[in-house]
Every structure is written in structure tokens, then in C-alpha cells.
PDB file of C-alpha atoms in Angstrom:
ATOM      1  CA  UNK D   1      -0.304  -0.098  -0.156  1.00 53.00           C
ATOM      2  CA  UNK D   2       1.490   3.900  -0.580  1.00 59.00           C
ATOM      3  CA  UNK D   3       2.390   4.906   1.850  1.00 64.00           C
ATOM      4  CA  UNK D   4       1.338   8.852   1.833  1.00 78.00           C
ATOM      5  CA  UNK D   5      -1.739   9.161   3.227  1.00 83.00           C
ATOM      6  CA  UNK D   6      -2.929  12.081   0.605  1.00 85.00           C
ATOM      7  CA  UNK D   7      -2.597   9.063  -2.225  1.00 89.00           C
ATOM      8  CA  UNK D   8      -4.496   6.651   0.320  1.00 90.00           C
ATOM      9  CA  UNK D   9      -7.941   8.940   0.373  1.00 89.00           C
ATOM     10  CA  UNK D  10      -7.774   9.404  -3.102  1.00 90.00           C
ATOM     11  CA  UNK D  11      -7.055   5.872  -3.825  1.00 93.00           C
ATOM     12  CA  UNK D  12     -10.410   5.669  -1.337  1.00 92.00           C
ATOM     13  CA  UNK D  13     -12.566   8.023  -3.113  1.00 92.00           C
ATOM     14  CA  UNK D  14     -12.105   6.639  -6.329  1.00 95.00           C
ATOM     15  CA  UNK D  15     -13.263   2.918  -5.219  1.00 96.00           C
ATOM     16  CA  UNK D  16     -16.031   4.850  -3.131  1.00 95.00           C
ATOM     17  CA  UNK D  17     -17.818   4.515  -6.348  1.00 96.00           C
ATOM     18  CA  UNK D  18     -18.395   0.736  -5.895  1.00 98.00           C
ATOM     19  CA  UNK D  19     -20.142  -0.598  -2.441  1.00 97.00           C
ATOM     20  CA  UNK D  20     -18.154  -3.780  -2.628  1.00 97.00           C
ATOM     21  CA  UNK D  21     -14.736  -3.699  -1.293  1.00 97.00           C
ATOM     22  CA  UNK D  22     -11.886  -4.241  -3.383  1.00 97.00           C
ATOM     23  CA  UNK D  23     -10.585  -7.957  -3.935  1.00 97.00           C
ATOM     24  CA  UNK D  24      -6.500  -8.300  -4.548  1.00 97.00           C
ATOM     25  CA  UNK D  25      -5.391  -9.200  -7.487  1.00 97.00           C
ATOM     26  CA  UNK D  26      -2.993 -12.348  -7.108  1.00 97.00           C
ATOM     27  CA  UNK D  27       0.506 -11.874  -6.425  1.00 97.00           C
ATOM     28  CA  UNK D  28       3.257 -14.129  -7.856  1.00 97.00           C
ATOM     29  CA  UNK D  29       6.555 -13.470  -6.318  1.00 97.00           C
ATOM     30  CA  UNK D  30       8.829 -13.806  -9.674  1.00 97.00           C
ATOM     31  CA  UNK D  31      11.709 -11.517  -8.448  1.00 95.00           C
ATOM     32  CA  UNK D  32      14.041 -15.150  -7.987  1.00 95.00           C
ATOM     33  CA  UNK D  33      12.920 -17.329 -10.679  1.00 93.00           C
ATOM     34  CA  UNK D  34      11.218 -15.448 -13.758  1.00 92.00           C
ATOM     35  CA  UNK D  35       8.005 -17.476 -14.435  1.00 95.00           C
ATOM     36  CA  UNK D  36       7.680 -20.326 -16.647  1.00 96.00           C
ATOM     37  CA  UNK D  37       6.265 -19.846 -19.935  1.00 95.00           C
ATOM     38  CA  UNK D  38       3.059 -22.883 -19.795  1.00 95.00           C
ATOM     39  CA  UNK D  39       2.477 -20.986 -16.275  1.00 96.00           C
ATOM     40  CA  UNK D  40       2.641 -17.383 -18.226  1.00 96.00           C
ATOM     41  CA  UNK D  41       0.418 -18.340 -20.483  1.00 96.00           C
ATOM     42  CA  UNK D  42      -2.810 -19.927 -18.426  1.00 96.00           C
ATOM     43  CA  UNK D  43      -2.198 -16.787 -16.607  1.00 96.00           C
ATOM     44  CA  UNK D  44      -2.673 -14.479 -19.421  1.00 95.00           C
ATOM     45  CA  UNK D  45      -4.657 -16.798 -21.890  1.00 93.00           C
ATOM     46  CA  UNK D  46      -6.829 -18.936 -19.533  1.00 91.00           C
ATOM     47  CA  UNK D  47     -10.358 -19.279 -19.780  1.00 86.00           C
ATOM     48  CA  UNK D  48     -11.336 -17.546 -16.909  1.00 85.00           C
ATOM     49  CA  UNK D  49      -7.958 -14.675 -16.221  1.00 89.00           C
ATOM     50  CA  UNK D  50      -7.956 -12.440 -13.131  1.00 95.00           C
ATOM     51  CA  UNK D  51      -5.470  -9.813 -13.095  1.00 97.00           C
ATOM     52  CA  UNK D  52      -2.026 -10.432 -11.590  1.00 98.00           C
ATOM     53  CA  UNK D  53       1.279  -9.381 -10.182  1.00 98.00           C
ATOM     54  CA  UNK D  54       4.582 -10.755 -11.728  1.00 98.00           C
ATOM     55  CA  UNK D  55       6.571  -9.752  -9.340  1.00 97.00           C
ATOM     56  CA  UNK D  56       9.507  -8.479 -10.198  1.00 96.00           C
ATOM     57  CA  UNK D  57       9.144  -9.961 -13.539  1.00 96.00           C
ATOM     58  CA  UNK D  58      10.522  -6.995 -15.484  1.00 93.00           C
ATOM     59  CA  UNK D  59      14.213  -7.654 -13.635  1.00 92.00           C
ATOM     60  CA  UNK D  60      14.357 -11.028 -15.972  1.00 92.00           C
ATOM     61  CA  UNK D  61      14.462  -9.362 -18.938  1.00 89.00           C
ATOM     62  CA  UNK D  62      16.281  -6.823 -20.705  1.00 87.00           C
ATOM     63  CA  UNK D  63      14.064  -3.957 -21.174  1.00 83.00           C
ATOM     64  CA  UNK D  64      13.665  -4.344 -16.872  1.00 80.00           C
ATOM     65  CA  UNK D  65      16.349  -2.708 -17.241  1.00 81.00           C
ATOM     66  CA  UNK D  66      15.265   1.113 -18.784  1.00 83.00           C
ATOM     67  CA  UNK D  67      14.571   3.750 -16.288  1.00 84.00           C
ATOM     68  CA  UNK D  68      12.936   7.191 -16.236  1.00 88.00           C
ATOM     69  CA  UNK D  69      16.836   9.114 -17.253  1.00 88.00           C
ATOM     70  CA  UNK D  70      16.934   6.469 -19.936  1.00 85.00           C
ATOM     71  CA  UNK D  71      14.521   8.929 -22.334  1.00 87.00           C
ATOM     72  CA  UNK D  72      17.088  11.512 -22.031  1.00 88.00           C
ATOM     73  CA  UNK D  73      18.533  10.085 -25.162  1.00 86.00           C
ATOM     74  CA  UNK D  74      16.476  10.673 -27.383  1.00 85.00           C
ATOM     75  CA  UNK D  75      14.941  13.475 -25.847  1.00 88.00           C
ATOM     76  CA  UNK D  76      14.445  15.975 -29.078  1.00 88.00           C
ATOM     77  CA  UNK D  77      12.315  13.253 -30.384  1.00 86.00           C
ATOM     78  CA  UNK D  78       8.616  15.315 -30.895  1.00 86.00           C
ATOM     79  CA  UNK D  79       5.683  13.480 -28.419  1.00 87.00           C
ATOM     80  CA  UNK D  80       2.246  13.976 -28.610  1.00 87.00           C
ATOM     81  CA  UNK D  81       1.067  15.496 -24.771  1.00 89.00           C
ATOM     82  CA  UNK D  82      -2.789  14.502 -23.532  1.00 88.00           C
ATOM     83  CA  UNK D  83      -3.729  17.575 -21.237  1.00 87.00           C
ATOM     84  CA  UNK D  84      -7.163  15.886 -19.496  1.00 84.00           C
ATOM     85  CA  UNK D  85      -8.300  12.736 -19.385  1.00 83.00           C
ATOM     86  CA  UNK D  86      -9.544  12.184 -22.808  1.00 76.00           C
ATOM     87  CA  UNK D  87     -11.186   8.408 -22.021  1.00 85.00           C
ATOM     88  CA  UNK D  88     -13.567  11.039 -20.349  1.00 80.00           C
ATOM     89  CA  UNK D  89     -13.425  14.306 -21.694  1.00 81.00           C
ATOM     90  CA  UNK D  90     -13.467  15.982 -25.227  1.00 76.00           C
ATOM     91  CA  UNK D  91      -9.016  15.774 -25.542  1.00 78.00           C
ATOM     92  CA  UNK D  92      -6.888  18.602 -24.926  1.00 86.00           C
ATOM     93  CA  UNK D  93      -3.128  17.709 -27.456  1.00 85.00           C
ATOM     94  CA  UNK D  94      -0.002  18.259 -27.483  1.00 89.00           C
ATOM     95  CA  UNK D  95       3.098  18.218 -29.466  1.00 90.00           C
ATOM     96  CA  UNK D  96       5.877  18.701 -27.251  1.00 90.00           C
ATOM     97  CA  UNK D  97       9.699  17.729 -27.587  1.00 90.00           C
ATOM     98  CA  UNK D  98      10.611  14.952 -25.558  1.00 90.00           C
ATOM     99  CA  UNK D  99      13.408  16.271 -23.152  1.00 92.00           C
ATOM    100  CA  UNK D 100      10.498  19.511 -22.200  1.00 93.00           C
ATOM    101  CA  UNK D 101       7.862  17.288 -21.380  1.00 92.00           C
ATOM    102  CA  UNK D 102      10.449  15.529 -19.028  1.00 92.00           C
ATOM    103  CA  UNK D 103      11.256  18.593 -17.354  1.00 94.00           C
ATOM    104  CA  UNK D 104       7.692  19.395 -17.020  1.00 92.00           C
ATOM    105  CA  UNK D 105       6.916  16.318 -15.239  1.00 92.00           C
ATOM    106  CA  UNK D 106       9.592  16.470 -12.828  1.00 93.00           C
ATOM    107  CA  UNK D 107       8.461  19.391 -11.785  1.00 90.00           C
ATOM    108  CA  UNK D 108       5.118  18.842 -11.533  1.00 89.00           C
ATOM    109  CA  UNK D 109       6.256  15.778  -9.445  1.00 88.00           C
ATOM    110  CA  UNK D 110       8.122  18.842  -6.704  1.00 86.00           C
ATOM    111  CA  UNK D 111       4.379  19.704  -6.718  1.00 79.00           C
ATOM    112  CA  UNK D 112       2.595  19.221  -3.059  1.00 75.00           C
ATOM    113  CA  UNK D 113      -0.218  17.415  -3.225  1.00 75.00           C
ATOM    114  CA  UNK D 114      -2.886  18.794  -2.430  1.00 65.00           C
ATOM    115  CA  UNK D 115      -4.920  19.638   0.589  1.00 65.00           C
ATOM    116  CA  UNK D 116      -8.099  17.001   1.136  1.00 62.00           C
ATOM    117  CA  UNK D 117     -11.193  19.159   1.281  1.00 53.00           C
ATOM    118  CA  UNK D 118     -13.479  18.793   4.295  1.00 46.00           C
ATOM    119  CA  UNK D 119     -16.241  17.996   2.490  1.00 47.00           C
ATOM    120  CA  UNK D 120     -14.763  15.427  -0.015  1.00 50.00           C
ATOM    121  CA  UNK D 121     -16.767  12.501  -0.216  1.00 52.00           C
ATOM    122  CA  UNK D 122     -20.703  15.129  -0.968  1.00 61.00           C
ATOM    123  CA  UNK D 123     -18.561  16.623  -4.278  1.00 65.00           C
ATOM    124  CA  UNK D 124     -19.568  16.712  -6.600  1.00 72.00           C
ATOM    125  CA  UNK D 125     -16.663  18.349  -8.909  1.00 74.00           C
ATOM    126  CA  UNK D 126     -13.377  16.090  -9.941  1.00 78.00           C
ATOM    127  CA  UNK D 127     -10.352  16.020  -7.129  1.00 75.00           C
ATOM    128  CA  UNK D 128      -7.000  16.184  -7.529  1.00 77.00           C
ATOM    129  CA  UNK D 129      -3.808  14.170  -6.107  1.00 78.00           C
ATOM    130  CA  UNK D 130      -1.167  17.296  -6.452  1.00 75.00           C
ATOM    131  CA  UNK D 131      -2.011  20.798  -5.369  1.00 69.00           C
ATOM    132  CA  UNK D 132      -3.017  22.773  -8.809  1.00 68.00           C
ATOM    133  CA  UNK D 133      -3.966  19.701 -10.146  1.00 59.00           C
ATOM    134  CA  UNK D 134      -1.570  20.063 -13.426  1.00 64.00           C
ATOM    135  CA  UNK D 135      -2.197  16.978 -16.343  1.00 76.00           C
ATOM    136  CA  UNK D 136       0.238  15.550 -18.455  1.00 83.00           C
ATOM    137  CA  UNK D 137       0.143  12.194 -19.911  1.00 87.00           C
ATOM    138  CA  UNK D 138       1.836  10.743 -23.108  1.00 85.00           C
ATOM    139  CA  UNK D 139       0.634   7.244 -24.361  1.00 78.00           C
ATOM    140  CA  UNK D 140       3.297   6.481 -27.252  1.00 67.00           C
ATOM    141  CA  UNK D 141       2.324   4.128 -29.384  1.00 54.00           C
ATOM    142  CA  UNK D 142       3.062   5.156 -32.558  1.00 49.00           C
ATOM    143  CA  UNK D 143       7.248   6.002 -33.179  1.00 53.00           C
ATOM    144  CA  UNK D 144       8.588   4.349 -30.739  1.00 51.00           C
ATOM    145  CA  UNK D 145      10.447   2.121 -32.888  1.00 52.00           C
ATOM    146  CA  UNK D 146      11.955   5.369 -34.231  1.00 62.00           C
ATOM    147  CA  UNK D 147      12.160   6.745 -30.762  1.00 63.00           C
ATOM    148  CA  UNK D 148      14.062   4.013 -28.873  1.00 70.00           C
ATOM    149  CA  UNK D 149      14.592   0.687 -31.020  1.00 66.00           C
ATOM    150  CA  UNK D 150      16.585  -0.862 -28.905  1.00 71.00           C
ATOM    151  CA  UNK D 151      13.273  -0.917 -26.161  1.00 73.00           C
ATOM    152  CA  UNK D 152      10.969  -2.075 -28.955  1.00 69.00           C
ATOM    153  CA  UNK D 153      14.233  -5.051 -30.132  1.00 74.00           C
ATOM    154  CA  UNK D 154      14.211  -5.768 -26.228  1.00 78.00           C
ATOM    155  CA  UNK D 155      10.030  -5.859 -26.423  1.00 80.00           C
ATOM    156  CA  UNK D 156      10.433  -9.274 -28.521  1.00 80.00           C
ATOM    157  CA  UNK D 157      12.906 -10.639 -25.758  1.00 86.00           C
ATOM    158  CA  UNK D 158       9.005 -11.839 -24.197  1.00 90.00           C
ATOM    159  CA  UNK D 159       8.350 -13.471 -27.508  1.00 89.00           C
ATOM    160  CA  UNK D 160       9.390 -17.103 -25.331  1.00 90.00           C
ATOM    161  CA  UNK D 161       6.543 -16.759 -23.227  1.00 94.00           C
ATOM    162  CA  UNK D 162       3.704 -16.397 -25.942  1.00 94.00           C
ATOM    163  CA  UNK D 163       2.605 -19.147 -28.395  1.00 93.00           C
ATOM    164  CA  UNK D 164       3.677 -18.703 -31.279  1.00 91.00           C
ATOM    165  CA  UNK D 165       0.355 -17.084 -33.798  1.00 93.00           C
ATOM    166  CA  UNK D 166       0.744 -13.456 -31.021  1.00 93.00           C
ATOM    167  CA  UNK D 167       2.164 -11.203 -32.753  1.00 90.00           C
ATOM    168  CA  UNK D 168       3.338  -8.536 -29.818  1.00 90.00           C
ATOM    169  CA  UNK D 169       3.788  -4.522 -30.593  1.00 85.00           C
ATOM    170  CA  UNK D 170       4.512  -1.896 -27.389  1.00 85.00           C
ATOM    171  CA  UNK D 171       3.692   1.342 -25.989  1.00 85.00           C
ATOM    172  CA  UNK D 172       5.140   3.541 -23.161  1.00 87.00           C
ATOM    173  CA  UNK D 173       3.211   5.812 -20.953  1.00 91.00           C
ATOM    174  CA  UNK D 174       4.652   8.554 -19.019  1.00 92.00           C
ATOM    175  CA  UNK D 175       3.328  11.032 -16.689  1.00 92.00           C
ATOM    176  CA  UNK D 176       3.786  12.344 -13.526  1.00 92.00           C
ATOM    177  CA  UNK D 177       2.315  11.738 -10.038  1.00 91.00           C
ATOM    178  CA  UNK D 178      -1.856  12.097  -9.931  1.00 89.00           C
ATOM    179  CA  UNK D 179      -1.586  11.259 -13.459  1.00 90.00           C
ATOM    180  CA  UNK D 180      -5.107   8.577 -14.301  1.00 91.00           C
ATOM    181  CA  UNK D 181      -5.987   6.940 -17.349  1.00 91.00           C
ATOM    182  CA  UNK D 182      -9.684   6.921 -17.448  1.00 91.00           C
ATOM    183  CA  UNK D 183     -11.891   3.809 -17.484  1.00 95.00           C
ATOM    184  CA  UNK D 184     -11.663   1.228 -20.162  1.00 94.00           C
ATOM    185  CA  UNK D 185     -11.155  -1.577 -21.224  1.00 94.00           C
ATOM    186  CA  UNK D 186      -8.835  -2.980 -24.461  1.00 93.00           C
ATOM    187  CA  UNK D 187      -9.724  -5.603 -27.144  1.00 91.00           C
ATOM    188  CA  UNK D 188      -5.612  -7.355 -27.105  1.00 92.00           C
ATOM    189  CA  UNK D 189      -4.120  -8.962 -24.010  1.00 93.00           C
ATOM    190  CA  UNK D 190      -1.931  -6.494 -22.020  1.00 93.00           C
ATOM    191  CA  UNK D 191       0.737  -6.625 -19.823  1.00 95.00           C
ATOM    192  CA  UNK D 192       2.211  -3.750 -18.359  1.00 96.00           C
ATOM    193  CA  UNK D 193       5.787  -3.769 -17.093  1.00 95.00           C
ATOM    194  CA  UNK D 194       5.993  -0.585 -14.554  1.00 96.00           C
ATOM    195  CA  UNK D 195      10.128   0.907 -15.161  1.00 93.00           C
ATOM    196  CA  UNK D 196       9.768   2.993 -13.401  1.00 94.00           C
ATOM    197  CA  UNK D 197       7.862   4.848 -10.473  1.00 94.00           C
ATOM    198  CA  UNK D 198       4.482   3.489  -8.835  1.00 95.00           C
ATOM    199  CA  UNK D 199       1.671   3.143 -10.348  1.00 96.00           C
ATOM    200  CA  UNK D 200      -2.299   1.579  -8.825  1.00 97.00           C
ATOM    201  CA  UNK D 201      -4.896  -0.446 -11.484  1.00 97.00           C
ATOM    202  CA  UNK D 202      -8.716  -0.399 -10.645  1.00 98.00           C
ATOM    203  CA  UNK D 203     -10.135  -3.310 -12.567  1.00 98.00           C
ATOM    204  CA  UNK D 204     -13.284  -4.449 -12.840  1.00 98.00           C
ATOM    205  CA  UNK D 205     -14.824  -7.908 -14.375  1.00 97.00           C
ATOM    206  CA  UNK D 206     -15.022  -8.381 -18.403  1.00 94.00           C
ATOM    207  CA  UNK D 207     -18.931  -9.612 -17.079  1.00 96.00           C
ATOM    208  CA  UNK D 208     -19.477  -6.595 -15.127  1.00 97.00           C
ATOM    209  CA  UNK D 209     -19.516  -4.286 -18.797  1.00 95.00           C
ATOM    210  CA  UNK D 210     -23.177  -3.140 -18.289  1.00 95.00           C
ATOM    211  CA  UNK D 211     -22.452  -1.652 -15.286  1.00 97.00           C
ATOM    212  CA  UNK D 212     -19.511   0.395 -17.001  1.00 96.00           C
ATOM    213  CA  UNK D 213     -21.689   2.720 -18.880  1.00 95.00           C
ATOM    214  CA  UNK D 214     -19.447   2.652 -22.121  1.00 93.00           C
ATOM    215  CA  UNK D 215     -19.147   5.413 -24.283  1.00 91.00           C
ATOM    216  CA  UNK D 216     -19.684   5.774 -28.311  1.00 88.00           C
ATOM    217  CA  UNK D 217     -16.496   7.745 -28.657  1.00 87.00           C
ATOM    218  CA  UNK D 218     -13.978   5.577 -30.255  1.00 80.00           C
ATOM    219  CA  UNK D 219     -10.009   5.023 -28.608  1.00 79.00           C
ATOM    220  CA  UNK D 220      -7.872   2.479 -30.714  1.00 81.00           C
ATOM    221  CA  UNK D 221      -7.951  -0.553 -30.151  1.00 81.00           C
ATOM    222  CA  UNK D 222     -10.380  -0.239 -27.199  1.00 86.00           C
ATOM    223  CA  UNK D 223     -13.883   0.707 -25.156  1.00 91.00           C
ATOM    224  CA  UNK D 224     -14.344   3.456 -23.488  1.00 93.00           C
ATOM    225  CA  UNK D 225     -16.461   4.215 -20.449  1.00 95.00           C
ATOM    226  CA  UNK D 226     -18.623   7.028 -19.587  1.00 95.00           C
ATOM    227  CA  UNK D 227     -17.824   6.870 -15.993  1.00 96.00           C
ATOM    228  CA  UNK D 228     -14.649   9.438 -14.484  1.00 94.00           C
ATOM    229  CA  UNK D 229     -14.546   7.641 -11.283  1.00 95.00           C
ATOM    230  CA  UNK D 230     -12.927  10.987  -9.662  1.00 92.00           C
ATOM    231  CA  UNK D 231     -16.891  12.276  -8.704  1.00 92.00           C
ATOM    232  CA  UNK D 232     -18.351   9.990  -7.027  1.00 94.00           C
ATOM    233  CA  UNK D 233     -21.645  10.915  -5.620  1.00 92.00           C
ATOM    234  CA  UNK D 234     -22.203  12.405  -9.400  1.00 93.00           C
ATOM    235  CA  UNK D 235     -22.028   8.747 -10.594  1.00 95.00           C
ATOM    236  CA  UNK D 236     -24.259   7.391  -7.418  1.00 95.00           C
ATOM    237  CA  UNK D 237     -25.882   9.316  -9.131  1.00 95.00           C
ATOM    238  CA  UNK D 238     -26.088   9.342 -12.604  1.00 95.00           C
ATOM    239  CA  UNK D 239     -24.535   5.630 -13.272  1.00 97.00           C
ATOM    240  CA  UNK D 240     -26.593   4.319 -10.369  1.00 97.00           C
ATOM    241  CA  UNK D 241     -25.937   0.610 -11.622  1.00 98.00           C
ATOM    242  CA  UNK D 242     -22.316   0.997 -11.224  1.00 98.00           C
ATOM    243  CA  UNK D 243     -21.294   0.684  -7.892  1.00 97.00           C
ATOM    244  CA  UNK D 244     -22.945  -2.965  -8.400  1.00 98.00           C
ATOM    245  CA  UNK D 245     -19.522  -3.815  -9.933  1.00 98.00           C
ATOM    246  CA  UNK D 246     -17.193  -5.378  -8.339  1.00 97.00           C
ATOM    247  CA  UNK D 247     -13.756  -3.730  -8.534  1.00 98.00           C
ATOM    248  CA  UNK D 248     -10.260  -5.404  -8.313  1.00 98.00           C
ATOM    249  CA  UNK D 249      -6.962  -3.630  -6.754  1.00 98.00           C
ATOM    250  CA  UNK D 250      -2.993  -3.860  -7.871  1.00 97.00           C
ATOM    251  CA  UNK D 251      -0.784  -2.091  -6.410  1.00 97.00           C
ATOM    252  CA  UNK D 252       2.548  -1.934  -8.477  1.00 97.00           C
ATOM    253  CA  UNK D 253       5.937  -1.078  -7.902  1.00 96.00           C
ATOM    254  CA  UNK D 254       9.466  -1.080 -10.697  1.00 95.00           C
ATOM    255  CA  UNK D 255       9.843  -3.837 -11.650  1.00 95.00           C
ATOM    256  CA  UNK D 256       6.533  -5.715 -11.851  1.00 97.00           C
ATOM    257  CA  UNK D 257       4.702  -6.749 -14.535  1.00 97.00           C
ATOM    258  CA  UNK D 258       0.188  -6.982 -14.259  1.00 98.00           C
ATOM    259  CA  UNK D 259      -1.379  -9.716 -17.036  1.00 97.00           C
ATOM    260  CA  UNK D 260      -4.329  -7.100 -17.920  1.00 97.00           C
ATOM    261  CA  UNK D 261      -7.574  -9.721 -18.154  1.00 95.00           C
ATOM    262  CA  UNK D 262      -9.162  -8.608 -21.689  1.00 93.00           C
ATOM    263  CA  UNK D 263     -12.099  -6.618 -21.732  1.00 94.00           C
ATOM    264  CA  UNK D 264     -11.586  -5.897 -18.377  1.00 97.00           C
ATOM    265  CA  UNK D 265     -12.259  -2.136 -17.654  1.00 97.00           C
ATOM    266  CA  UNK D 266      -9.905   0.169 -15.837  1.00 97.00           C
ATOM    267  CA  UNK D 267      -8.274   2.803 -14.593  1.00 97.00           C
ATOM    268  CA  UNK D 268      -4.680   3.614 -13.940  1.00 96.00           C
ATOM    269  CA  UNK D 269      -2.982   6.078 -11.563  1.00 94.00           C
ATOM    270  CA  UNK D 270       0.395   7.188 -10.913  1.00 93.00           C
ATOM    271  CA  UNK D 271       0.714   7.531  -7.612  1.00 93.00           C
ATOM    272  CA  UNK D 272       4.838   7.864  -7.783  1.00 92.00           C
ATOM    273  CA  UNK D 273       6.214   9.894  -9.800  1.00 86.00           C
ATOM    274  CA  UNK D 274       8.000  10.131 -12.877  1.00 93.00           C
ATOM    275  CA  UNK D 275       5.893   7.107 -14.315  1.00 93.00           C
ATOM    276  CA  UNK D 276       7.286   5.127 -16.652  1.00 91.00           C
ATOM    277  CA  UNK D 277       5.654   2.338 -18.068  1.00 92.00           C
ATOM    278  CA  UNK D 278       5.425  -0.076 -21.183  1.00 90.00           C
ATOM    279  CA  UNK D 279       2.055  -1.963 -22.331  1.00 91.00           C
ATOM    280  CA  UNK D 280       3.285  -5.213 -24.174  1.00 91.00           C
ATOM    281  CA  UNK D 281       0.146  -6.027 -26.798  1.00 91.00           C
ATOM    282  CA  UNK D 282      -0.431  -9.101 -27.666  1.00 93.00           C
ATOM    283  CA  UNK D 283      -2.923 -10.044 -30.761  1.00 91.00           C
ATOM    284  CA  UNK D 284      -3.652 -13.306 -32.446  1.00 89.00           C
ATOM    285  CA  UNK D 285      -4.019 -13.029 -36.176  1.00 89.00           C
ATOM    286  CA  UNK D 286      -7.882 -12.218 -36.249  1.00 88.00           C
ATOM    287  CA  UNK D 287      -8.126  -8.907 -33.196  1.00 85.00           C
ATOM    288  CA  UNK D 288      -4.744  -7.901 -35.362  1.00 84.00           C
ATOM    289  CA  UNK D 289      -6.543  -8.097 -38.609  1.00 86.00           C
ATOM    290  CA  UNK D 290      -9.878  -6.233 -36.726  1.00 85.00           C
ATOM    291  CA  UNK D 291      -7.754  -2.965 -34.879  1.00 82.00           C
ATOM    292  CA  UNK D 292      -6.370  -1.878 -38.467  1.00 84.00           C
ATOM    293  CA  UNK D 293      -9.090  -1.844 -40.077  1.00 86.00           C
ATOM    294  CA  UNK D 294     -10.934  -0.305 -37.725  1.00 84.00           C
ATOM    295  CA  UNK D 295      -7.860   1.752 -37.537  1.00 77.00           C
ATOM    296  CA  UNK D 296      -7.851   3.066 -41.092  1.00 85.00           C
ATOM    297  CA  UNK D 297     -11.776   2.888 -41.404  1.00 81.00           C
ATOM    298  CA  UNK D 298     -11.209   5.698 -38.764  1.00 79.00           C
ATOM    299  CA  UNK D 299      -8.388   7.743 -40.638  1.00 80.00           C
ATOM    300  CA  UNK D 300     -10.267   7.798 -44.059  1.00 84.00           C
ATOM    301  CA  UNK D 301     -13.243   8.744 -40.909  1.00 84.00           C
ATOM    302  CA  UNK D 302     -16.017   6.124 -42.196  1.00 75.00           C
ATOM    303  CA  UNK D 303     -15.257   4.848 -38.052  1.00 74.00           C
ATOM    304  CA  UNK D 304     -15.075   6.310 -34.785  1.00 71.00           C
ATOM    305  CA  UNK D 305     -16.047  10.240 -36.208  1.00 75.00           C
ATOM    306  CA  UNK D 306     -19.701  11.329 -34.980  1.00 74.00           C
ATOM    307  CA  UNK D 307     -19.349  10.689 -31.640  1.00 74.00           C
ATOM    308  CA  UNK D 308     -15.892  11.547 -30.996  1.00 81.00           C
ATOM    309  CA  UNK D 309     -11.899   9.837 -30.043  1.00 78.00           C
ATOM    310  CA  UNK D 310      -8.772  10.361 -28.530  1.00 74.00           C
ATOM    311  CA  UNK D 311      -6.392  10.872 -31.134  1.00 76.00           C
ATOM    312  CA  UNK D 312      -7.900  14.112 -32.500  1.00 66.00           C
ATOM    313  CA  UNK D 313      -8.439  16.930 -30.269  1.00 60.00           C
ATOM    314  CA  UNK D 314     -11.466  18.412 -29.357  1.00 52.00           C
ATOM    315  CA  UNK D 315     -10.704  21.410 -32.279  1.00 49.00           C
ATOM    316  CA  UNK D 316      -9.477  19.006 -35.235  1.00 48.00           C
ATOM    317  CA  UNK D 317     -12.958  17.233 -34.765  1.00 46.00           C
ATOM    318  CA  UNK D 318     -15.083  20.501 -35.975  1.00 45.00           C
ATOM    319  CA  UNK D 319     -13.442  21.045 -38.184  1.00 46.00           C
TER     320      UNK D 319
END
């Protein structure tokens, strides 16, 4: 459990959306030796999967050696920065030099925690972890190979854990303490490796998707939720079925890998930063073909346009 009381209270506020007590993700200790491929595949592709933390598994792979300062070697790369929680809000995006973004993140992480609101549980306004509630975040799916070819190559070291027919891809998640990836579910099989900083993830089973109020906003490879978990009082009124969902909680430290079951809704909170994570995306030939076709249709304006998307800023979508 993260020890800072403001972090603990913020997580408790997120969990107050649900009547049920959060269930802890299972933990498999891999610090001494890596998990056998058969056991790994059962966790990721099993018929009744659940979130599992593979503690220390990243330390057995080359990419587990990458840390926050490793990004400085490509500081001149251009990145697209989210300025808000694009999963539930109209996307605000800004192009920025990676080095400038890293300086900004380090400055945000030096900010004091926000004071606890006197009536926090009764407000309909979202609360924030840091004073001044700055928000910046990167999900760098494209251009990763050009920016960090050694990291991309190292991702293939995970190949031995996956069946031959599976295609692996990767994306980076970079941000300060307080950054949130809003509630959504991914269509592929994901494993998240925490390289620097800490994260807390809340997850809801696929079987309870109808309680999460799926959104029509387009996000490549994912289904979004309408629910912003930062406002539980408002959610109890606007999304009454939500409180019947059963959350799981996973807390990640550097070197940990989390198996995120396919199509489980989840929210990710950076609780200690700077945070630097790597997601390994695993697709079957069918799911890969479907995602590529969907993305092409979106780029051509044939799909996922009328209700907005996460990949274009709000000003672009109104043109």
C-alpha cells in the first residue's frame, strides 16, 4: 500500500464508487526466477482470467533495465501529450519535445499534494492529487521503434512467453504523479511493465461491463466508459448500476508486470513519479486484422467519428 495519506485517501475516494470491497490482484513472486512460459500463458490466455501481478518479472528481461533517465537519450523526439483525461473528456492534445515534457513532469512531481477537501465525499467536482492539479500524460504508440529501437527490440525478448501465432507490439506510458488513464477496456491481451515510479490500477471484470456504461467515443483498440471515477457522488446519481460492480486493485512498483485480462475495464493512477511504463500488446491474427481495419476506417473518416475520439483534439474534430 502506498504510504502517503493523500494517495491512500484519493484511492479510497475512487473505490467509494462501488459498494463491494475491492479484491486484491493475485501476486506471483518472480524476483528469484522468471515464470515458466506455460504458467504465463495460463495467466494471460486462460479461460477465466483475473489480474495477476508478476512481482519482479521485469528484472529478468533487458527492457527491465530502462529507467526514467533512459528517455533522455531521445530527448529531441517529438511526442503528443494529453492535457486531460481523454477517455472521459473532449481530448486536449499538444505536440511537445520529449525533453521539455520530461522537465515539465519533474516539476509537477515536485509539487505539493493538494489539501484534502473538507467535504470531499459530498462534492460533485473531481478532486486532484496534486496542488494546482496539473495534468499531462503520454501514450506513445507510434514512432516508438524510431525513438527507442533498443527498447523495441528488447520487447521481443518476451517472445518466448507467448505462442507462435501471437503478434507483439508495445507502447510507452509516461507521466507525473496524479496522472490518470480513465476507465476503459482493451481488446487485446495486455501486460503492463512498470519501469519507474508507482501505479495503482482498479479493474472490473468483463462480465460486469454493462455496469460500467460503455461510451461511443472512439479509441483505437479499446472501449471507453462514460464514468469518471473521480466524482463518486455524481456517479451514484448518474450511473446507478456502477456501484454494483466488483473492483479489483493492483499496486505496482518498478520491475512488476501486471496481466490485464482482455476486455476488463480498468483505471490507472500514477501514485509516485515520474512514472515510466511499458505495455506489451498481444494479438491473435484475427484481433490484429480487426484492429488494423478499424483504424484505417477511422483514418478515412468512415468509423468512430460522430462521437469523437481520443486520437484527435477537440478542435480537430469540429473542423
